[in-house]
Every structure is written in C-alpha cells, then in structure tokens.
mmCIF file of N, CA and C in Angstrom:
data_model
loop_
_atom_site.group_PDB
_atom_site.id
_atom_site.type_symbol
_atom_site.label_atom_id
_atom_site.label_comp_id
_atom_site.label_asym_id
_atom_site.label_seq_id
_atom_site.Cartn_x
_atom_site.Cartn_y
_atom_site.Cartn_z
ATOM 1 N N UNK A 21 84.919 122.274 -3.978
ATOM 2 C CA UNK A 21 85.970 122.869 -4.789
ATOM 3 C C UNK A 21 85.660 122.608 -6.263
ATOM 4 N N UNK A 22 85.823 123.787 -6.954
ATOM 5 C CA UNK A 22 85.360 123.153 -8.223
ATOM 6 C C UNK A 22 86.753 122.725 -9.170
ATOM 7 N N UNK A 23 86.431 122.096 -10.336
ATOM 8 C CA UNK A 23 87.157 121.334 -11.290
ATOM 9 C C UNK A 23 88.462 121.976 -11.409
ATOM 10 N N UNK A 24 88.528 123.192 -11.741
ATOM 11 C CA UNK A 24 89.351 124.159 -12.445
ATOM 12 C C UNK A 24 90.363 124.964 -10.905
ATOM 13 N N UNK A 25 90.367 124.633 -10.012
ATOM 14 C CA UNK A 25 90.594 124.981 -8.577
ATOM 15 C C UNK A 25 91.629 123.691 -7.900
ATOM 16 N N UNK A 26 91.408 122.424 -9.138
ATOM 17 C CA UNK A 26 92.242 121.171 -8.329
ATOM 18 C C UNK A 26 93.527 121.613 -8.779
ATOM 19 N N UNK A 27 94.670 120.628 -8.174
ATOM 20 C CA UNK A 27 96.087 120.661 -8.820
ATOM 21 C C UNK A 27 95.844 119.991 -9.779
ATOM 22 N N UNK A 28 97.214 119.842 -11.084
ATOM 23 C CA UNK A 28 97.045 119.166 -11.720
ATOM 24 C C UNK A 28 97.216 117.774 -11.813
ATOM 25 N N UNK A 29 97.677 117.399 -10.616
ATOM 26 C CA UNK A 29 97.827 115.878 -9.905
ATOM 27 C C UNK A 29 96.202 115.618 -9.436
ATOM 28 N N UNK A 30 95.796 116.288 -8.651
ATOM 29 C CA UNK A 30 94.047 115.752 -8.469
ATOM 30 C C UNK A 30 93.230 115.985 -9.752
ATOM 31 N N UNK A 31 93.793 116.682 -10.861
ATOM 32 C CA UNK A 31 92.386 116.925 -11.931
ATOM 33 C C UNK A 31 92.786 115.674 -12.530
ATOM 34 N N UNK A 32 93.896 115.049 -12.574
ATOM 35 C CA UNK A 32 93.646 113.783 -13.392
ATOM 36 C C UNK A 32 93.531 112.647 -12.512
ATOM 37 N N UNK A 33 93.342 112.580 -11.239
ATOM 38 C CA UNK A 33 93.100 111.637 -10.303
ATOM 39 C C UNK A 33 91.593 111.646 -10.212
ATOM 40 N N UNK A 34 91.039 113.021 -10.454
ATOM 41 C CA UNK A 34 89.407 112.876 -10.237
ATOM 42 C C UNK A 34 89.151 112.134 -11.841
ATOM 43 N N UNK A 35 89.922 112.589 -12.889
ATOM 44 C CA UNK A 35 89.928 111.910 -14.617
ATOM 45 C C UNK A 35 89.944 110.737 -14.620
ATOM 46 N N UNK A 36 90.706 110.197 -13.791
ATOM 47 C CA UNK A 36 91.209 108.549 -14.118
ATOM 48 C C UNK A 36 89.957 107.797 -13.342
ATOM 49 N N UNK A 37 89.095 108.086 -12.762
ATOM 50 C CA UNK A 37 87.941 108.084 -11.411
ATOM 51 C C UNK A 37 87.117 106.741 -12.085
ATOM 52 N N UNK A 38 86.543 106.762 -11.241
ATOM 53 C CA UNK A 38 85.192 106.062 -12.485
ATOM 54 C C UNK A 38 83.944 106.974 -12.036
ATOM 55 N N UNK A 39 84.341 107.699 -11.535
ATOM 56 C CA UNK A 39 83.099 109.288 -11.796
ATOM 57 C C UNK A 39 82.574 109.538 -12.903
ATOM 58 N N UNK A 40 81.581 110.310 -13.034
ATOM 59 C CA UNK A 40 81.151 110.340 -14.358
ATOM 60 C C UNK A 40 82.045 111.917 -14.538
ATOM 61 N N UNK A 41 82.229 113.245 -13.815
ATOM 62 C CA UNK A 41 83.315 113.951 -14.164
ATOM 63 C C UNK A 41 83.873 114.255 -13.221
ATOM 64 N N UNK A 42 85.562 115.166 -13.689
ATOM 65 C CA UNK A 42 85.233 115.339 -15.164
ATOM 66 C C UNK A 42 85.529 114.272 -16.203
ATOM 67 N N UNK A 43 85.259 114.426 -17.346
ATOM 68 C CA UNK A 43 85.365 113.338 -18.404
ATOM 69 C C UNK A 43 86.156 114.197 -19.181
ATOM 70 N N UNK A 44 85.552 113.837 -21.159
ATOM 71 C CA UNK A 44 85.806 114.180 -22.029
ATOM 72 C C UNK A 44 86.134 115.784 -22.378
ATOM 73 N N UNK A 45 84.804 115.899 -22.080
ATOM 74 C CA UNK A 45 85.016 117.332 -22.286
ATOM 75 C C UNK A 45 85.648 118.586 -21.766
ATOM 76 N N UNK A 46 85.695 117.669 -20.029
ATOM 77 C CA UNK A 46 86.615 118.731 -19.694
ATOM 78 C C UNK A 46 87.830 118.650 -19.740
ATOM 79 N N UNK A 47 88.213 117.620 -20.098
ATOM 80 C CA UNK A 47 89.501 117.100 -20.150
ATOM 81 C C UNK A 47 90.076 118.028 -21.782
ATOM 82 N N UNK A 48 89.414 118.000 -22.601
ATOM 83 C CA UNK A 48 89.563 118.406 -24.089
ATOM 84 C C UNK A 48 89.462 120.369 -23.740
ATOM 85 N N UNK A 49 88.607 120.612 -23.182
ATOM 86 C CA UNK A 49 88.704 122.003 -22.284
ATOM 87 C C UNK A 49 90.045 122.545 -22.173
ATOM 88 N N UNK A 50 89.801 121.857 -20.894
ATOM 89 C CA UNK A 50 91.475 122.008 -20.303
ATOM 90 C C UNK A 50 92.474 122.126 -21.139
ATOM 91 N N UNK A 51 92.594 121.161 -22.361
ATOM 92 C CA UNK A 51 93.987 120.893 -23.078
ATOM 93 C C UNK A 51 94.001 122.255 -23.810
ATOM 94 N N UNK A 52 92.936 122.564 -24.414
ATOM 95 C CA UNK A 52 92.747 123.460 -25.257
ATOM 96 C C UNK A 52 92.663 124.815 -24.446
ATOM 97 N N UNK A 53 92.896 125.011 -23.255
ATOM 98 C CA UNK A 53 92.904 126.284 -22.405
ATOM 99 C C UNK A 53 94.790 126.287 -22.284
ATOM 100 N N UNK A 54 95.427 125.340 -21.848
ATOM 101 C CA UNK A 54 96.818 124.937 -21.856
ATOM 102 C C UNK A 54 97.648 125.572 -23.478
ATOM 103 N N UNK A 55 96.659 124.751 -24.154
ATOM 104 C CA UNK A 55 97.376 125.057 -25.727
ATOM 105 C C UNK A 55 96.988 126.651 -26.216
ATOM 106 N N UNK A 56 96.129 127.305 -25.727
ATOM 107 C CA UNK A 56 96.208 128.869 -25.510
ATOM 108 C C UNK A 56 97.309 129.656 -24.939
ATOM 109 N N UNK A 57 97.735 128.907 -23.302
ATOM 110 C CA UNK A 57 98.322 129.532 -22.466
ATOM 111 C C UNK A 57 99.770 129.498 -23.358
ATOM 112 N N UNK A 58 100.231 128.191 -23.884
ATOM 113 C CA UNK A 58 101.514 128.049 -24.494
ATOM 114 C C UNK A 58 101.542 129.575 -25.284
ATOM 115 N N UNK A 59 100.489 129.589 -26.391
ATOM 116 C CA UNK A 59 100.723 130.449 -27.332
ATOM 117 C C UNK A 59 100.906 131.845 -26.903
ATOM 118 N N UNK A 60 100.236 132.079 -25.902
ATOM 119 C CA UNK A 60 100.314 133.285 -25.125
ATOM 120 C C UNK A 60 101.482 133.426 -24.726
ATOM 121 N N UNK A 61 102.610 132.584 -23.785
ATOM 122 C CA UNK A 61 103.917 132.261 -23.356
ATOM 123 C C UNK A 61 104.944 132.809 -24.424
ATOM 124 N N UNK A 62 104.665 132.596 -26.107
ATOM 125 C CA UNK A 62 105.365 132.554 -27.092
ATOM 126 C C UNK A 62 105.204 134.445 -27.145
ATOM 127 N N UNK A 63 103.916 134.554 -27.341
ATOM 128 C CA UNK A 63 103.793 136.042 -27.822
ATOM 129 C C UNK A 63 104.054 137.215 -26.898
ATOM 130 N N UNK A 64 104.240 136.573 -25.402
ATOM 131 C CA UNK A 64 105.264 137.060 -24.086
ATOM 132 C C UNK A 64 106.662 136.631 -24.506
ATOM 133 N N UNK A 65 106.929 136.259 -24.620
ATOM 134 C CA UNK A 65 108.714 135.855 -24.660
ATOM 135 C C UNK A 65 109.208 137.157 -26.262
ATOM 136 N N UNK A 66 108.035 136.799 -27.108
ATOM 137 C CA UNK A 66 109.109 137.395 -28.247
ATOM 138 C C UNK A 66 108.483 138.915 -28.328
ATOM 139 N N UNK A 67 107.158 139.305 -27.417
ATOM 140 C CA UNK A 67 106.468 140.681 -27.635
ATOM 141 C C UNK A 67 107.951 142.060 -26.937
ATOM 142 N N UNK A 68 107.892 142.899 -28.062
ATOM 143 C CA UNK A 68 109.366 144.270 -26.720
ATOM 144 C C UNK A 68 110.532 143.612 -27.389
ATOM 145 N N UNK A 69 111.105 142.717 -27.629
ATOM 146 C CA UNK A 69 112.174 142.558 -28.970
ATOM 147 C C UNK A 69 112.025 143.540 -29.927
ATOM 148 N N UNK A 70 113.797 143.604 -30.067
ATOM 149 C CA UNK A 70 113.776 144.765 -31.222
ATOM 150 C C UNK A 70 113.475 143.712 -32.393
ATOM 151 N N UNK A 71 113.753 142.329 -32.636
ATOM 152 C CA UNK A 71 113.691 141.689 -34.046
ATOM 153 C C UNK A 71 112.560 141.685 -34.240
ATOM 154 N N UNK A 72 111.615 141.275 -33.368
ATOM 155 C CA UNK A 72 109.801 141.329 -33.684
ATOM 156 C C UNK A 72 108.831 142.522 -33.476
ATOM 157 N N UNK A 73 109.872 143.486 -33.405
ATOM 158 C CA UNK A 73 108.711 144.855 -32.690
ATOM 159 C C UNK A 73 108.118 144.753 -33.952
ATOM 160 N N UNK A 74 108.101 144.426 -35.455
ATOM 161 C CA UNK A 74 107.117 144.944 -36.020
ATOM 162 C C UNK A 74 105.650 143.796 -36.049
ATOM 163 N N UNK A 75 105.995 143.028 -35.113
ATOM 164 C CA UNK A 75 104.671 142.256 -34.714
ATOM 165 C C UNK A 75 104.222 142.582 -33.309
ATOM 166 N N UNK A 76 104.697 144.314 -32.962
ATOM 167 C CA UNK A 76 103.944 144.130 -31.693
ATOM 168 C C UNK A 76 102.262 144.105 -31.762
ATOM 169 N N UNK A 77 101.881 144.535 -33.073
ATOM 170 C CA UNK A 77 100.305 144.768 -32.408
ATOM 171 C C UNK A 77 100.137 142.924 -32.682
ATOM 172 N N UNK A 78 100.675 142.558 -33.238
ATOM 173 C CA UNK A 78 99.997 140.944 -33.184
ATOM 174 C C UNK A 78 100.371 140.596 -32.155
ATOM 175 N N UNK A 79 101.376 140.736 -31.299
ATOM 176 C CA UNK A 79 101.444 140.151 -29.959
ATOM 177 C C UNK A 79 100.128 140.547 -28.816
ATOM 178 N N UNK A 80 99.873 141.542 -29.258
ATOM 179 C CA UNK A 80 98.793 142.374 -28.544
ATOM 180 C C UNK A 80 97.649 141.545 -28.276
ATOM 181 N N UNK A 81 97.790 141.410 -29.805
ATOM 182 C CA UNK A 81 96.070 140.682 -30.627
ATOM 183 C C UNK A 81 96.262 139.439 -29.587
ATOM 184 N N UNK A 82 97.044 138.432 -29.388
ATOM 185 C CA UNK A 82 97.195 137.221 -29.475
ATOM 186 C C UNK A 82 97.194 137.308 -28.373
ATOM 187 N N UNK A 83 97.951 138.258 -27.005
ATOM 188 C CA UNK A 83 97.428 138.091 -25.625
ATOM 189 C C UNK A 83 95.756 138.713 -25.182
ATOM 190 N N UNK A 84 95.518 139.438 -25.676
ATOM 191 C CA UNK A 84 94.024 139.815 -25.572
ATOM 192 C C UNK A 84 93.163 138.794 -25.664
ATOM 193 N N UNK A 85 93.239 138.398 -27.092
ATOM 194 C CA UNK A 85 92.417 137.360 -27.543
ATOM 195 C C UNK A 85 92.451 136.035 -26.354
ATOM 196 N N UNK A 86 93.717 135.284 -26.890
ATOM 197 C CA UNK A 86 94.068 134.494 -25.909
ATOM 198 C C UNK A 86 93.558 134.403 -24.607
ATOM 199 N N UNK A 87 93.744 135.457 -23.868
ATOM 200 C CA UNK A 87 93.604 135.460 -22.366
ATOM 201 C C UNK A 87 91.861 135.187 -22.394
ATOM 202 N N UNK A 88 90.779 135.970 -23.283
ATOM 203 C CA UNK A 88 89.752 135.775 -23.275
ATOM 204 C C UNK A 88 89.343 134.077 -23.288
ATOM 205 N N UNK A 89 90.238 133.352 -24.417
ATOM 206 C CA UNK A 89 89.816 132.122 -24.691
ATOM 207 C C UNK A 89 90.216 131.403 -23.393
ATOM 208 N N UNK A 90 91.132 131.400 -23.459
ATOM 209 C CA UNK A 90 91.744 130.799 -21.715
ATOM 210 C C UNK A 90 91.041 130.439 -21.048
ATOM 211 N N UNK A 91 90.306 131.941 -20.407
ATOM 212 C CA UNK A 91 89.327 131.635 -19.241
ATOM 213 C C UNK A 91 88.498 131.370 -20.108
ATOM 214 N N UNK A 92 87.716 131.528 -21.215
ATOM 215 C CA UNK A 92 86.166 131.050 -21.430
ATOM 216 C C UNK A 92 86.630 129.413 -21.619
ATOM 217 N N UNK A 93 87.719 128.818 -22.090
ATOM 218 C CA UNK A 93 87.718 127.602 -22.094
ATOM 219 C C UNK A 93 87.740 126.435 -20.654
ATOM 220 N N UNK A 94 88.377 127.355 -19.984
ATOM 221 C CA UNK A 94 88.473 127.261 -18.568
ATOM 222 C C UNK A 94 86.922 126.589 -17.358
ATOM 223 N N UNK A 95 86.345 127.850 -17.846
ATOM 224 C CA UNK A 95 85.457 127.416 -17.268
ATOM 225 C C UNK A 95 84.134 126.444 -18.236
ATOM 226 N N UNK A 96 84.337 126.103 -19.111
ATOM 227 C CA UNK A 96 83.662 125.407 -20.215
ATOM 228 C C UNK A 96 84.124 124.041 -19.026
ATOM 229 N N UNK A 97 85.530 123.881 -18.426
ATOM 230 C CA UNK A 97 85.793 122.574 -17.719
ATOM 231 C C UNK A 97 84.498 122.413 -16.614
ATOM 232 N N UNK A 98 84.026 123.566 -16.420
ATOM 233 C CA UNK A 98 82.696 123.588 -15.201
ATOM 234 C C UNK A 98 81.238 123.246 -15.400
ATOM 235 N N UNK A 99 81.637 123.849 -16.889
ATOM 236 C CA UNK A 99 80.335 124.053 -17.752
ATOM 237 C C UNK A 99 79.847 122.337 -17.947
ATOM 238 N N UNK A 100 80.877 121.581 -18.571
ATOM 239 C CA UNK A 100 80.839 120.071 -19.195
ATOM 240 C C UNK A 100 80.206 119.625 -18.050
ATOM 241 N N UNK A 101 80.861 119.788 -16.682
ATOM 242 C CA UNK A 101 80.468 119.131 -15.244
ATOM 243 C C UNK A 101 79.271 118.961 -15.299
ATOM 244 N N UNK A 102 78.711 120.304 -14.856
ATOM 245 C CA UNK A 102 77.320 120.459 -14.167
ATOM 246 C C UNK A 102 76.111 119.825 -15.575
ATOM 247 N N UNK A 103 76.830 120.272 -17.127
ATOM 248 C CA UNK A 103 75.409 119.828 -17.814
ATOM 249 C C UNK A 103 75.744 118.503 -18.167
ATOM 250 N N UNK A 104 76.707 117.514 -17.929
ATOM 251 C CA UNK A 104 77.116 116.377 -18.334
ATOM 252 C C UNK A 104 76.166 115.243 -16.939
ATOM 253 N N UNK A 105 76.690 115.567 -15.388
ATOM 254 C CA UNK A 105 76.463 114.844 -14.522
ATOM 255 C C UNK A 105 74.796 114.357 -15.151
ATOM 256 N N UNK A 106 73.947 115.227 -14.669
ATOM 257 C CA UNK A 106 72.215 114.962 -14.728
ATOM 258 C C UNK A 106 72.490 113.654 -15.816
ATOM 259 N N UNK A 107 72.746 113.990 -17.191
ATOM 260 C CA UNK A 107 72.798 112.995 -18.325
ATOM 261 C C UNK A 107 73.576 111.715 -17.763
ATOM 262 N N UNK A 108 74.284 111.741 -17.293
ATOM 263 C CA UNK A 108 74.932 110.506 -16.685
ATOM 264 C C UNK A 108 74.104 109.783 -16.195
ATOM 265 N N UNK A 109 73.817 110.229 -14.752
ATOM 266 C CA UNK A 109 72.431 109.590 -14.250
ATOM 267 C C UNK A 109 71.120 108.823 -15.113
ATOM 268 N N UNK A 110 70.971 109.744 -15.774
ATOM 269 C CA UNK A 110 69.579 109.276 -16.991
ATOM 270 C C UNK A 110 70.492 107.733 -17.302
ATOM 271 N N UNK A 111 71.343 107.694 -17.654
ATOM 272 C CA UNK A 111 72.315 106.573 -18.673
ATOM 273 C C UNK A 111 71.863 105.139 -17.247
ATOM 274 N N UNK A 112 72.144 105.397 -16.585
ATOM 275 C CA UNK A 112 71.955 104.479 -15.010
ATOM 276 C C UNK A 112 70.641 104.313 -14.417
ATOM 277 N N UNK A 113 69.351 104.703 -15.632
ATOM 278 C CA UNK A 113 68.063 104.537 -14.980
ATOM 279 C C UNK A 113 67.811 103.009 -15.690
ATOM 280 N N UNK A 114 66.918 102.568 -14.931
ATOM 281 C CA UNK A 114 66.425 101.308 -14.985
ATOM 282 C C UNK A 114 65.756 101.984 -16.364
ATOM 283 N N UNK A 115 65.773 101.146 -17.455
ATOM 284 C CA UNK A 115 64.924 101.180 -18.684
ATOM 285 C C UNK A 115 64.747 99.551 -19.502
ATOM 286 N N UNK A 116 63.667 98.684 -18.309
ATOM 287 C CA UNK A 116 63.594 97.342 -19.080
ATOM 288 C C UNK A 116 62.086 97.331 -19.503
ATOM 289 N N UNK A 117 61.194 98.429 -18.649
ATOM 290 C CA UNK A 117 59.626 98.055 -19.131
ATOM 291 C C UNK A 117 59.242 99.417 -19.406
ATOM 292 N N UNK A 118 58.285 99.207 -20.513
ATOM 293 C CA UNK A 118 58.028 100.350 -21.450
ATOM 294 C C UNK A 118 57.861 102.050 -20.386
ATOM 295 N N UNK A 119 57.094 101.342 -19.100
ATOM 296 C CA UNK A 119 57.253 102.850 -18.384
ATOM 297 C C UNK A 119 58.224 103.503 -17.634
ATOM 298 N N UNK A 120 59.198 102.308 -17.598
ATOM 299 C CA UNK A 120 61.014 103.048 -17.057
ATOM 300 C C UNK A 120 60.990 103.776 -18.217
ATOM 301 N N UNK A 121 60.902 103.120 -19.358
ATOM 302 C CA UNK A 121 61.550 104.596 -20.264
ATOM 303 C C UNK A 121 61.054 105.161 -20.848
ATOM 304 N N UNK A 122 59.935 105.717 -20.592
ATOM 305 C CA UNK A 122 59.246 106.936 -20.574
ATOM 306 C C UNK A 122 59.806 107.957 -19.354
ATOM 307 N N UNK A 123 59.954 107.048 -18.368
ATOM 308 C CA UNK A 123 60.468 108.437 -17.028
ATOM 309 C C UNK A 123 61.267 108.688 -17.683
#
C-alpha cells in the first residue's frame, strides 16, 4: 500500500516509526497538499455567491491550479519514499576502514 493510500491515523503511526519513511519530506508534502486542499475548500464555499461573483474567475484560477498542486504534492509524499529509503541505507553502511567508504 503506498504512503498516500494510509488513513490518517496509520500515516502518522508509520511517521512516529523508527522507519526511515515516511519522514520529513513527506510529512512537509502532505501538510502542504492539506494547506492547498483548505484553500481550495475556501474558493468552494465562497465561488456562485452573489457578493463574490466578481471573483469568479479567481475562484476558477485557484481550484484549477490548486487541484494540480494537490496531487503533484501528493505524490511528491511517494516521491520522498522511494528516493529517500536507498540514502538511508548508505547512512547504516559500515564506514570504519578506508575501503567501507569507498563502497
């Protein structure tokens, strides 16, 4: 199952882990896919009002846009995974004699 597929009770149970992910980045991902969705929520609630119709094309702009960032931030939570793990590993190689760390 991947990252972006857990509840939000298991994505911070796999967070709190001592896994290597997700970590940072997807965690910062995520928030920043959330803090999209809010804004999107806002420009749904007030978009078709007669007081704001003259911001409908910005409501437009802001769910278009938005929805793009969403998911590209979204899966950036997948992205961190897969190119973060390998580097983890490297961090956990034996490096005490000059040819450990060269491998």
């Amino acid at each position: 199952m991947s990252l972006i597929e857990l509840s939000c009770k298991d994505f911070t149970i796999e967070l709190s882990s001592k896994k290597p992910v997700p970590g940072g980045g997807g965690a910062a991902a995520l928030t920043g896919s959330l803090g999209i969705a809010l804004n999107m929520m806002v420009a749904n609630f007030s978009k078709g009002k007669k007081k704001f119709i003259q911001y409908e094309k910005q409501h437009e702009d802001i769910l278009n846009k938005g929805e793009r960032l969403r998911v590209e931030l979204l899966n950036l939570v997948e992205k961190d995974a897969i190119n973060f793990e390998p580097l983890s590993k490297a961090y956990i190689m034996p490096s005490k004699t000059v040819e450990e760390k060269i491998i």
